[in-house]
Coordinates of C-alpha atoms in Angstrom, one line a residue:
M1 CA -7.9 -36.3 38.1
T2 CA -4.6 -34.3 36.7
R3 CA -5.3 -34.4 32.2
I4 CA -1.6 -35.4 31.0
T5 CA -0.6 -34.5 27.4
R6 CA 2.5 -36.0 26.0
K7 CA 4.7 -34.0 23.1
P8 CA 8.3 -34.2 22.4
V9 CA 8.8 -30.5 22.7
G10 CA 7.0 -28.2 25.3
I11 CA 7.8 -24.9 24.1
I12 CA 6.7 -21.5 26.3
G13 CA 6.0 -18.5 24.6
A14 CA 4.1 -17.4 20.8
G15 CA 6.9 -15.3 20.5
P16 CA 8.8 -15.2 17.4
A17 CA 11.6 -17.5 18.9
G18 CA 9.0 -20.3 20.0
L19 CA 6.7 -19.7 16.9
F20 CA 9.8 -20.3 14.7
L21 CA 11.0 -23.5 16.2
A22 CA 7.7 -24.8 16.1
H23 CA 7.8 -24.4 12.2
L24 CA 11.0 -25.9 11.8
L25 CA 10.4 -28.9 14.0
H26 CA 7.2 -29.4 12.3
R27 CA 8.9 -29.6 8.6
Q28 CA 10.9 -32.6 10.4
G29 CA 7.9 -34.4 11.6
I30 CA 8.7 -33.4 15.4
D31 CA 5.6 -32.6 16.9
S32 CA 5.5 -29.8 19.9
I33 CA 3.3 -27.7 21.7
I34 CA 3.5 -23.9 22.5
L35 CA 1.8 -22.3 25.6
E36 CA 1.6 -18.7 26.2
S37 CA 0.2 -16.6 28.5
R38 CA -1.4 -13.8 26.8
S39 CA -3.8 -13.8 24.8
R40 CA -3.9 -14.1 20.6
A41 CA -5.2 -10.7 20.3
D42 CA -2.4 -9.3 22.7
V43 CA 0.3 -11.5 21.2
E44 CA -0.8 -10.1 17.3
G45 CA -1.8 -6.6 18.7
T46 CA 1.9 -6.1 20.2
I47 CA 3.2 -3.0 18.1
R48 CA 6.5 -3.7 17.5
A49 CA 9.3 -2.2 14.6
G50 CA 11.7 -4.7 12.9
V51 CA 14.3 -5.1 10.8
L52 CA 14.7 -8.6 9.1
E53 CA 18.6 -9.4 8.6
Q54 CA 19.2 -11.0 5.2
W55 CA 19.1 -14.4 5.6
V56 CA 16.2 -14.3 8.0
V57 CA 14.1 -13.0 4.9
D58 CA 15.6 -16.2 3.0
L59 CA 14.4 -18.5 5.5
M60 CA 11.1 -17.1 5.6
N61 CA 10.6 -17.5 2.1
R62 CA 12.0 -21.1 1.5
M63 CA 10.0 -22.0 4.6
G64 CA 6.8 -21.1 2.5
L65 CA 6.0 -18.2 5.4
G66 CA 7.2 -15.2 3.5
E67 CA 4.4 -14.3 1.2
R68 CA 2.8 -11.4 2.9
M69 CA 6.2 -10.0 3.8
M70 CA 7.1 -9.6 0.3
R71 CA 4.3 -8.1 -0.7
E72 CA 3.7 -5.5 1.9
G73 CA 7.4 -5.1 3.6
H74 CA 9.8 -2.3 3.0
F75 CA 12.8 -3.4 0.9
H76 CA 15.8 -0.3 1.5
S77 CA 19.8 -0.6 0.0
G78 CA 20.7 1.1 3.1
I79 CA 20.4 3.6 5.9
T80 CA 21.2 7.4 6.6
L81 CA 23.0 8.5 9.4
R82 CA 22.4 11.7 9.8
F83 CA 24.6 14.3 12.7
H84 CA 26.0 18.1 12.5
G85 CA 23.2 18.8 10.5
E86 CA 24.5 16.4 7.6
S87 CA 23.2 13.2 6.2
H88 CA 25.2 10.4 5.0
H89 CA 23.9 7.6 2.9
I90 CA 25.3 3.9 3.8
D91 CA 24.9 1.6 1.0
M92 CA 24.3 -1.6 2.3
A93 CA 23.5 -3.7 -0.4
E94 CA 26.5 -2.3 -2.6
L95 CA 28.9 -3.0 0.3
T96 CA 27.3 -6.7 1.3
D97 CA 27.0 -7.9 -2.4
G98 CA 23.2 -7.3 -2.9
K99 CA 22.0 -7.9 1.0
R100 CA 19.0 -5.4 1.7
V101 CA 17.6 -3.7 4.7
T102 CA 14.0 -5.3 5.1
V103 CA 11.8 -3.6 7.2
Y104 CA 8.4 -5.4 8.0
A105 CA 7.5 -5.3 11.8
Q106 CA 7.7 -8.4 14.8
H107 CA 4.0 -8.4 15.0
E108 CA 3.2 -8.8 11.3
V109 CA 6.2 -11.8 11.5
I110 CA 4.1 -13.0 14.5
R111 CA 1.1 -12.8 12.5
D112 CA 2.3 -15.0 9.6
L113 CA 3.8 -17.3 11.8
I114 CA 0.2 -18.0 14.0
A115 CA -1.8 -18.1 11.0
A116 CA 0.5 -20.6 9.7
R117 CA 1.2 -22.5 12.6
L118 CA -2.8 -22.9 13.0
E119 CA -3.4 -24.0 9.1
D120 CA -0.6 -26.6 9.9
G121 CA -2.6 -28.0 12.9
G122 CA -0.6 -27.1 15.3
E123 CA -0.9 -26.4 19.0
I124 CA -0.6 -23.2 20.4
L125 CA -2.6 -23.0 23.6
F126 CA -3.4 -19.1 24.4
G127 CA -4.3 -17.4 28.0
V128 CA -2.6 -20.2 30.3
S129 CA -1.5 -19.3 33.7
D130 CA 0.5 -20.8 36.4
V131 CA 3.0 -22.4 34.6
H132 CA 5.8 -24.0 36.3
L133 CA 8.7 -26.1 35.2
H134 CA 9.6 -29.7 36.5
G135 CA 12.1 -32.0 36.1
I136 CA 14.4 -30.2 34.0
E137 CA 17.3 -31.9 34.9
S138 CA 15.9 -35.4 34.3
D139 CA 15.4 -37.0 31.0
T140 CA 11.4 -36.8 31.5
P141 CA 10.5 -33.0 32.0
R142 CA 7.0 -31.8 32.5
I143 CA 5.2 -28.5 32.6
T144 CA 2.4 -27.9 34.5
F145 CA -0.3 -24.9 33.5
R146 CA -4.0 -23.9 33.8
R147 CA -5.8 -22.9 31.0
S148 CA -7.4 -20.0 32.7
A149 CA -7.2 -18.9 36.1
D150 CA -9.9 -20.9 37.5
A151 CA -9.3 -24.2 35.4
P152 CA -7.5 -27.3 36.7
V153 CA -3.9 -28.0 36.3
E154 CA -2.7 -30.0 33.2
E155 CA 0.6 -31.5 32.4
I156 CA 2.9 -31.9 29.6
A157 CA 5.4 -34.9 29.9
C158 CA 8.0 -34.0 27.3
D159 CA 11.5 -35.0 26.3
F160 CA 12.8 -31.2 25.8
I161 CA 11.3 -27.9 26.7
A162 CA 12.4 -24.8 25.1
G163 CA 12.0 -21.9 27.0
C164 CA 11.2 -18.9 24.6
D165 CA 9.1 -16.7 26.9
G166 CA 11.2 -13.8 27.1
F167 CA 13.1 -11.6 30.1
H168 CA 10.4 -11.8 32.5
G169 CA 8.7 -15.3 31.6
P170 CA 9.9 -18.7 34.5
S171 CA 12.1 -20.5 32.4
R172 CA 15.3 -18.6 33.3
Q173 CA 14.0 -18.5 36.7
A174 CA 13.9 -21.9 36.8
I175 CA 17.2 -22.7 36.5
P176 CA 18.9 -22.3 39.9
A177 CA 20.8 -18.8 40.5
A178 CA 24.2 -20.4 41.5
V179 CA 24.1 -21.6 38.0
R180 CA 23.2 -19.0 35.9
Q181 CA 25.7 -16.5 35.1
E182 CA 24.0 -13.1 33.7
H183 CA 25.5 -9.8 32.6
Q184 CA 23.6 -6.8 32.4
I185 CA 23.9 -3.2 31.4
V186 CA 20.7 -0.7 32.1
Y187 CA 21.0 2.0 29.9
P188 CA 20.4 6.0 31.3
F189 CA 18.0 6.6 28.4
G190 CA 14.9 4.9 26.8
W191 CA 13.0 5.4 23.3
L192 CA 9.5 7.4 23.3
G193 CA 7.8 6.0 20.4
I194 CA 5.3 6.8 18.2
L195 CA 2.6 5.6 15.0
A196 CA 1.6 8.5 13.2
S197 CA -1.1 8.4 10.0
A198 CA 0.9 10.0 7.6
P199 CA 3.1 9.2 3.9
P200 CA 6.6 8.9 4.4
S201 CA 9.2 11.6 5.2
H202 CA 12.2 9.4 3.5
H203 CA 12.7 6.5 1.4
E204 CA 15.1 4.4 3.9
L205 CA 15.9 4.5 7.6
I206 CA 17.3 7.9 9.7
Y207 CA 19.6 7.4 12.3
A208 CA 19.9 10.8 13.8
S209 CA 22.4 11.9 16.5
H210 CA 21.4 15.1 18.2
E211 CA 22.6 17.8 20.7
R212 CA 19.3 16.7 22.5
G213 CA 19.2 13.3 21.8
F214 CA 19.1 10.7 19.2
A215 CA 15.9 10.2 16.9
L216 CA 15.4 7.2 14.5
L217 CA 12.5 7.8 11.2
S218 CA 11.2 4.4 10.3
T219 CA 8.2 3.1 8.3
R220 CA 5.2 0.8 9.0
S221 CA 3.3 1.2 5.7
P222 CA 2.8 3.6 3.3
D223 CA 0.0 5.5 5.2
V224 CA 2.1 4.8 8.8
Q225 CA 5.1 5.5 10.3
R226 CA 6.9 4.9 13.2
L227 CA 9.2 7.6 14.9
Y228 CA 11.5 7.4 18.1
I229 CA 13.6 10.0 20.1
Q230 CA 15.7 9.4 22.9
V231 CA 13.9 10.3 26.7
D232 CA 14.6 9.5 30.2
P233 CA 13.2 6.4 30.7
K234 CA 11.6 7.2 33.9
D235 CA 9.8 10.0 32.1
D236 CA 5.7 9.8 32.0
I237 CA 4.4 9.6 28.4
A238 CA 1.7 12.2 29.9
N239 CA 4.4 14.5 29.6
W240 CA 4.6 14.3 26.3
S241 CA 2.0 16.1 23.9
D242 CA 2.2 15.5 20.2
A243 CA 2.9 19.3 19.6
R244 CA 6.0 18.5 21.8
I245 CA 7.1 15.2 20.0
W246 CA 6.6 16.6 16.3
S247 CA 9.0 19.4 17.9
E248 CA 11.5 17.1 18.8
L249 CA 11.7 14.9 15.9
H250 CA 11.5 18.6 13.6
S251 CA 14.7 19.6 15.5
R252 CA 16.5 16.4 15.9
L253 CA 15.8 14.9 12.3
E254 CA 16.1 17.7 9.7
D255 CA 19.2 18.2 8.2
K256 CA 21.1 21.3 6.3
S257 CA 19.6 20.4 2.9
G258 CA 16.0 21.9 3.6
W259 CA 14.8 18.2 3.9
S260 CA 11.5 18.5 5.9
L261 CA 9.8 16.2 8.4
I262 CA 5.9 15.3 7.3
E263 CA 4.0 15.2 10.1
G264 CA 0.4 13.6 10.8
P265 CA -1.7 12.4 13.8
V266 CA -0.4 10.0 16.0
F267 CA -2.4 7.3 17.6
Q268 CA -0.1 5.4 19.2
K269 CA 3.1 6.3 22.0
G270 CA 4.9 5.1 24.7
I271 CA 8.2 5.0 26.6
I272 CA 10.7 1.8 27.1
A273 CA 13.4 1.1 28.0
M274 CA 16.5 -0.5 27.0
R275 CA 19.2 -2.7 28.5
S276 CA 21.8 -5.1 27.3
F277 CA 21.5 -8.7 28.9
V278 CA 23.2 -12.3 28.2
C279 CA 22.3 -15.3 30.3
E280 CA 25.5 -17.6 29.5
T281 CA 23.9 -20.6 30.8
M282 CA 21.0 -21.1 27.7
R283 CA 20.8 -24.9 29.0
H284 CA 20.2 -26.9 32.2
G285 CA 19.6 -30.2 31.5
R286 CA 16.4 -30.4 29.4
L287 CA 15.4 -26.7 29.0
F288 CA 16.8 -24.8 26.6
L289 CA 16.5 -20.9 26.4
A290 CA 16.0 -19.1 23.1
G291 CA 15.6 -15.3 22.3
D292 CA 14.7 -12.8 24.9
A293 CA 14.7 -15.5 27.8
A294 CA 18.2 -16.0 27.2
H295 CA 19.6 -12.3 26.1
I296 CA 18.4 -8.6 25.3
V297 CA 19.6 -5.5 22.7
P298 CA 18.9 -2.6 22.9
P299 CA 16.9 -1.7 19.6
T300 CA 19.3 0.7 17.8
G301 CA 21.0 -2.7 16.1
A302 CA 17.7 -4.0 15.3
K303 CA 18.9 -7.6 16.1
G304 CA 16.0 -8.9 18.5
L305 CA 14.2 -10.9 16.3
N306 CA 16.9 -12.1 14.0
L307 CA 18.5 -13.6 17.5
A308 CA 15.9 -15.2 18.5
V309 CA 15.4 -16.6 15.1
A310 CA 18.8 -17.7 15.1
D311 CA 18.6 -19.5 18.3
V312 CA 16.0 -22.1 17.3
L313 CA 17.4 -22.7 13.9
V314 CA 20.5 -23.7 15.9
L315 CA 17.9 -25.8 18.2
A316 CA 16.1 -26.9 15.7
Q317 CA 19.4 -29.0 14.2
A318 CA 20.1 -30.4 17.5
L319 CA 16.8 -31.6 18.7
T320 CA 16.3 -33.5 15.4
A321 CA 19.6 -34.6 15.5
F322 CA 18.9 -36.4 19.1
L323 CA 15.5 -37.1 18.3
R324 CA 15.6 -39.1 15.1
R325 CA 19.5 -40.7 15.1
G326 CA 20.6 -40.2 19.2
D327 CA 23.4 -37.6 18.5
E328 CA 24.1 -35.4 21.1
D329 CA 26.5 -33.3 19.7
G330 CA 24.1 -30.4 19.1
L331 CA 22.6 -30.4 22.4
N332 CA 25.9 -30.4 24.3
G333 CA 27.0 -27.3 21.8
Y334 CA 23.8 -25.5 21.8
S335 CA 25.1 -22.7 24.1
A336 CA 28.2 -22.1 22.9
R337 CA 27.4 -22.0 19.2
C338 CA 24.5 -19.6 20.0
L339 CA 26.6 -17.5 22.4
R340 CA 29.5 -16.9 19.7
R341 CA 26.6 -14.8 17.5
I342 CA 24.9 -13.2 20.4
W343 CA 28.4 -11.8 21.6
R344 CA 28.7 -10.3 18.3
A345 CA 25.4 -8.6 18.0
E346 CA 25.6 -7.5 21.9
R347 CA 29.3 -5.9 20.6
F348 CA 27.3 -4.1 17.6
S349 CA 23.7 -3.3 18.9
W350 CA 26.4 -1.9 22.2
Y351 CA 28.4 0.4 19.5
M352 CA 25.4 1.7 17.6
T353 CA 23.6 2.6 20.7
T354 CA 26.4 4.3 22.1
M355 CA 27.6 5.8 19.1
M356 CA 24.1 7.1 18.4
H357 CA 22.9 8.3 21.7
L358 CA 23.7 11.4 24.4
N359 CA 24.7 9.5 27.6
P360 CA 24.1 12.3 30.6
N361 CA 26.5 10.2 32.7
E362 CA 29.1 10.2 29.7
S363 CA 32.5 12.6 30.0
T364 CA 32.5 15.3 27.4
F365 CA 35.9 13.1 26.2
E366 CA 33.5 10.1 25.8
Q367 CA 30.9 12.2 24.2
R368 CA 33.6 13.3 21.4
V369 CA 34.9 10.3 20.9
H370 CA 31.2 8.6 20.0
M371 CA 31.4 11.6 17.1
A372 CA 34.6 11.0 15.8
D373 CA 33.2 7.0 15.7
L374 CA 30.7 8.8 13.5
D375 CA 33.1 10.8 11.3
Y376 CA 35.2 7.7 10.7
V377 CA 32.2 5.5 10.0
V378 CA 31.0 7.7 7.0
H379 CA 34.1 8.8 5.8
S380 CA 35.8 5.2 5.7
R381 CA 34.4 2.3 3.6
A382 CA 36.2 -0.4 5.7
A383 CA 34.5 1.1 8.5
M384 CA 30.8 1.1 6.4
T385 CA 31.7 -2.2 5.4
A386 CA 32.1 -3.5 8.7
L387 CA 28.8 -1.6 9.8
A388 CA 27.0 -2.5 7.0
E389 CA 27.8 -6.6 7.5
N390 CA 27.0 -6.3 10.6
Y391 CA 23.3 -4.7 10.2
V392 CA 22.2 -6.8 7.3
G393 CA 23.5 -9.8 9.3
L394 CA 25.9 -12.1 9.5
P395 CA 26.5 -15.4 7.6
M396 CA 24.1 -18.2 9.2
D397 CA 24.1 -21.6 8.0
I398 CA 20.4 -22.6 6.9
P399 CA 20.5 -26.7 6.3
A400 CA 18.3 -27.3 3.6
D401 CA 16.4 -30.0 5.2
L402 CA 15.4 -27.7 8.2
A403 CA 13.9 -24.8 5.7
L404 CA 12.0 -27.1 3.2

């Protein structure tokens, strides 16, 4: 006999979107359950860099989730853009009335959210399989799953389902293909990222445009640094020895000032592809998409986690209004409200990506235009302000009752 559980909201995916949504609903007294196909160790061990927008930092602190972030995060006044061997500091704090660049890795945010969720007594089922969505066009949607590959099928009866399960998850695929309107760019370059045991080489992030390709210097802790170089996304990581990686990083990051990159043992490396993607159908019946299930941005603009949190902040308001008062306006307006911010973030991420990277498919004219854009950005206060405003985060309304 199938075991049936009843929850107002079923959440698929224990990434930033699903975890933040569960916390926001919990603060409104709305129960939910999270289903995650990976183990807790896999979820918490997936290393991802992260730059948090100022409003996300403020939200985490208001929700009581920011203690470790404030203790271990890295707070910078801006970033450095480097090209033609010269460095240009963008003072984002000065340009945006004190908003800072907060470097706190996504996996660290997830660890904090999981720990707080379990401490609150909330349910997260890790390692589930065979997740399927049913009846999403009805008032009684259901999720079926197995706790393990050989376990019996179980069912969760919900009022609503939140698909927070990423680009490859089942939620978006549950929406009929004829209904989904999807837009995508797959970039002809990717990032080779490393984690290295080394002290910081610089006090803030460096974004470097070089004739050999893009490079980025970031940080994870006082003893561990995160660095990236642009590569062919189809390249084999076996072709990249540590010595070759460091050689490229030195070539692409160093400038005419005599600044030098500090090396250290590399203990993790891998290549990631890059795409921009938007599914404009973020709601179908009682199913709502959020985070990477609905949109992907290249990491250059540092928007992925922040967009996921913005989605579920809107969704939590809409679900609360309906479940408490029967008000459907927020649910009906969910896609339009989210997509306005999403397309702005997509634009900024595309802008940063195309401006900073060497695209082998572009003409020399297009490449020169990108360099002219960089030159304009660092010499125009208006252009620097626009970049800073987008980077630290466009305004986001946080209702007081959702963040307590």
